[in-house]
Tab-separated table of C-alpha atoms in Angstrom:
chain	number	residue	atom	x	y	z
A	1	MET	CA	2.612	2.206	13.406
A	2	PRO	CA	6.329	2.548	14.117
A	3	LEU	CA	8.365	-0.544	14.858
A	4	THR	CA	9.478	-0.980	18.426
A	5	PRO	CA	12.905	-2.417	19.183
A	6	ALA	CA	13.081	-6.149	19.819
A	7	VAL	CA	13.065	-7.303	23.430
A	8	THR	CA	15.445	-10.170	24.124
A	9	GLY	CA	16.151	-12.282	27.180
A	10	ILE	CA	14.048	-14.106	29.738
A	11	GLU	CA	13.976	-11.408	32.417
A	12	PRO	CA	12.277	-8.621	30.410
A	13	LEU	CA	9.708	-11.099	29.022
A	14	LYS	CA	8.714	-12.783	32.306
A	15	ASP	CA	5.378	-10.966	32.270
A	16	ARG	CA	4.330	-12.874	29.132
A	17	PRO	CA	2.187	-15.872	30.232
A	18	GLU	CA	4.066	-18.278	27.946
A	19	VAL	CA	7.484	-17.365	29.321
A	20	ALA	CA	6.237	-17.232	32.923
A	21	ARG	CA	4.659	-20.701	32.701
A	22	LEU	CA	7.702	-22.347	31.125
A	23	VAL	CA	10.181	-20.655	33.460
A	24	ALA	CA	8.071	-21.686	36.477
A	25	ALA	CA	8.154	-25.304	35.280
A	26	ASN	CA	11.851	-25.505	34.383
A	27	ALA	CA	13.876	-22.277	34.233
A	28	GLU	CA	17.086	-24.048	33.221
A	29	ALA	CA	15.427	-25.446	30.079
A	30	ILE	CA	14.597	-21.974	28.741
A	31	PRO	CA	17.886	-20.441	27.555
A	32	ASP	CA	16.451	-17.429	25.714
A	33	ALA	CA	13.375	-15.605	24.455
A	34	LYS	CA	12.713	-12.766	22.044
A	35	LEU	CA	9.771	-10.504	21.269
A	36	ASP	CA	10.149	-8.833	17.882
A	37	ARG	CA	7.341	-7.205	15.851
A	38	ASP	CA	4.799	-8.668	18.274
A	39	GLU	CA	6.058	-12.229	17.625
A	40	LEU	CA	7.250	-14.203	20.636
A	41	THR	CA	10.005	-16.799	20.177
A	42	ILE	CA	11.144	-19.017	23.048
A	43	TRP	CA	14.183	-21.292	22.824
A	44	ILE	CA	13.664	-24.602	24.624
A	45	ASP	CA	16.140	-27.267	25.700
A	46	ARG	CA	15.488	-30.381	23.619
A	47	ALA	CA	14.869	-32.561	26.680
A	48	PHE	CA	11.994	-30.253	27.727
A	49	ILE	CA	10.102	-29.816	24.430
A	50	ARG	CA	7.366	-32.419	24.933
A	51	GLU	CA	6.605	-31.137	28.414
A	52	ALA	CA	6.740	-27.503	27.201
A	53	VAL	CA	4.129	-27.977	24.459
A	54	ALA	CA	1.897	-29.898	26.890
A	55	LEU	CA	2.163	-27.088	29.461
A	56	LEU	CA	1.334	-24.396	26.899
A	57	ARG	CA	-1.642	-26.431	25.651
A	58	ASP	CA	-3.100	-27.287	29.072
A	59	ASP	CA	-2.449	-24.140	31.112
A	60	ALA	CA	-5.472	-21.842	31.516
A	61	ALA	CA	-3.272	-18.757	31.112
A	62	THR	CA	-1.813	-19.823	27.757
A	63	GLN	CA	-4.431	-22.085	26.061
A	64	TYR	CA	-2.360	-22.955	22.964
A	65	ASN	CA	-4.900	-25.305	21.444
A	66	PHE	CA	-3.568	-25.612	17.877
A	67	LEU	CA	-0.234	-26.858	16.518
A	68	ALA	CA	0.041	-24.839	13.306
A	69	ASP	CA	3.359	-26.172	12.039
A	70	VAL	CA	6.610	-27.953	12.840
A	71	THR	CA	9.570	-27.306	10.609
A	72	CYS	CA	13.364	-27.360	10.641
A	73	VAL	CA	16.172	-24.981	9.676
A	74	ASP	CA	19.683	-26.108	8.716
A	75	TRP	CA	22.230	-23.481	9.842
A	76	HIS	CA	25.219	-25.378	8.379
A	77	PRO	CA	28.138	-24.724	9.056
A	78	SER	CA	27.064	-23.153	12.374
A	79	VAL	CA	27.018	-25.206	15.550
A	80	PRO	CA	24.511	-26.362	16.654
A	81	ARG	CA	23.503	-27.077	13.115
A	82	PHE	CA	19.705	-27.518	13.240
A	83	GLU	CA	16.730	-25.749	14.770
A	84	VAL	CA	13.379	-27.521	15.020
A	85	VAL	CA	10.643	-24.870	15.101
A	86	TYR	CA	7.115	-25.313	16.521
A	87	HIS	CA	4.380	-22.756	15.780
A	88	LEU	CA	1.531	-22.826	18.298
A	89	LEU	CA	-1.714	-20.881	18.103
A	90	SER	CA	-4.111	-19.986	20.919
A	91	ILE	CA	-7.455	-19.468	19.249
A	92	PRO	CA	-9.233	-18.264	22.450
A	93	ARG	CA	-6.475	-15.720	23.186
A	94	LYS	CA	-5.709	-14.872	19.527
A	95	ALA	CA	-2.027	-15.375	20.276
A	96	ARG	CA	0.905	-17.124	18.625
A	97	VAL	CA	4.190	-18.429	19.967
A	98	ARG	CA	7.203	-19.923	18.223
A	99	LEU	CA	9.273	-22.537	20.087
A	100	LYS	CA	12.765	-23.320	18.840
A	101	VAL	CA	14.982	-26.245	19.786
A	102	ARG	CA	18.651	-26.229	18.779
A	103	LEU	CA	20.124	-29.591	17.772
A	104	ALA	CA	23.571	-30.865	16.884
A	105	GLU	CA	24.046	-32.709	13.605
A	106	ASP	CA	23.580	-36.127	15.194
A	107	GLY	CA	20.980	-34.899	17.667
A	108	ALA	CA	17.629	-36.473	18.330
A	109	ILE	CA	14.564	-34.884	19.862
A	110	GLU	CA	11.536	-36.266	21.632
A	111	SER	CA	8.421	-36.577	19.491
A	112	VAL	CA	5.447	-34.378	20.445
A	113	THR	CA	2.899	-36.697	18.790
A	114	SER	CA	1.699	-37.815	22.234
A	115	VAL	CA	0.643	-34.193	22.886
A	116	TRP	CA	-0.231	-33.163	19.324
A	117	PRO	CA	-1.137	-36.133	17.067
A	118	SER	CA	-1.047	-33.711	14.120
A	119	ALA	CA	2.754	-33.509	14.557
A	120	ASN	CA	3.001	-36.990	13.034
A	121	PHE	CA	3.396	-35.923	9.389
A	122	TYR	CA	5.440	-32.814	10.233
A	123	GLU	CA	7.990	-34.926	12.125
A	124	ARG	CA	8.097	-37.535	9.362
A	125	GLU	CA	8.741	-34.783	6.818
A	126	ILE	CA	11.597	-33.350	8.925
A	127	PHE	CA	13.059	-36.842	9.364
A	128	ASP	CA	12.863	-37.478	5.622
A	129	LEU	CA	14.285	-34.153	4.431
A	130	PHE	CA	16.743	-33.254	7.246
A	131	GLY	CA	17.497	-36.577	8.973
A	132	ILE	CA	16.356	-35.465	12.439
A	133	HIS	CA	15.263	-38.428	14.604
A	134	PHE	CA	12.153	-38.019	16.767
A	135	VAL	CA	12.371	-40.360	19.748
A	136	GLY	CA	9.030	-42.020	20.490
A	137	HIS	CA	7.456	-41.226	17.112
A	138	PRO	CA	4.882	-43.959	16.317
A	139	ASP	CA	5.835	-44.370	12.631
A	140	LEU	CA	9.081	-42.583	11.770
A	141	ARG	CA	9.762	-43.422	8.115
A	142	ARG	CA	10.143	-41.513	4.859
A	143	ILE	CA	7.090	-39.606	3.685
A	144	LEU	CA	8.198	-37.716	0.533
A	145	MET	CA	11.262	-39.538	-0.786
A	146	PRO	CA	11.403	-43.206	-1.898
A	147	ASP	CA	12.391	-45.680	0.826
A	148	ASP	CA	15.714	-46.408	-0.899
A	149	TRP	CA	16.639	-42.702	-1.331
A	150	GLU	CA	20.123	-41.916	-0.059
A	151	GLY	CA	20.532	-38.879	2.180
A	152	HIS	CA	18.287	-36.023	3.224
A	153	PRO	CA	17.778	-33.486	0.401
A	154	LEU	CA	17.111	-30.307	2.444
A	155	ARG	CA	20.426	-30.488	4.275
A	156	LYS	CA	22.643	-27.669	3.067
A	157	ASP	CA	25.529	-30.058	2.398
A	158	TYR	CA	23.396	-32.336	0.213
A	159	PRO	CA	24.801	-32.457	-3.371
A	160	VAL	CA	22.676	-30.444	-5.836
A	161	GLU	CA	22.488	-33.383	-8.241
A	162	GLY	CA	22.170	-36.030	-5.516
A	163	TYR	CA	24.689	-38.687	-4.539
A	164	ARG	CA	26.243	-40.503	-7.554
């Protein structure tokens, strides 16, 4: 099967139920979208992420009923520096969507644990390794590193041998 060119932008992807639902709810909070190799990625404004995952979970047209993963990417020295990435799966529709939220170095993002309790450990891991704060998280503390560990070891500017 030959690869088709990527489709980028909100307008050409408005027929996708995920994009249509999010744009209908808050068009200004959806700056971009991309469909590449049958994988849909939607960029979300950080203030809209909790509402966006709830909409995609509860809407009959989307039915994203499983939070597969939450992770983070450090794009240092680019600005904004971080992207928090949510992978959602719709088992009834056999569909996947990736939501990305861009964050500045000192940025914080709303926790999605009220929508997806399984996000608890993912958000703690991101906090521990990247230093991203999740507002409203029920127990935001280190999960992999000791409590007295200095810094966040997956940041690209973290010293290879640690702070001395």
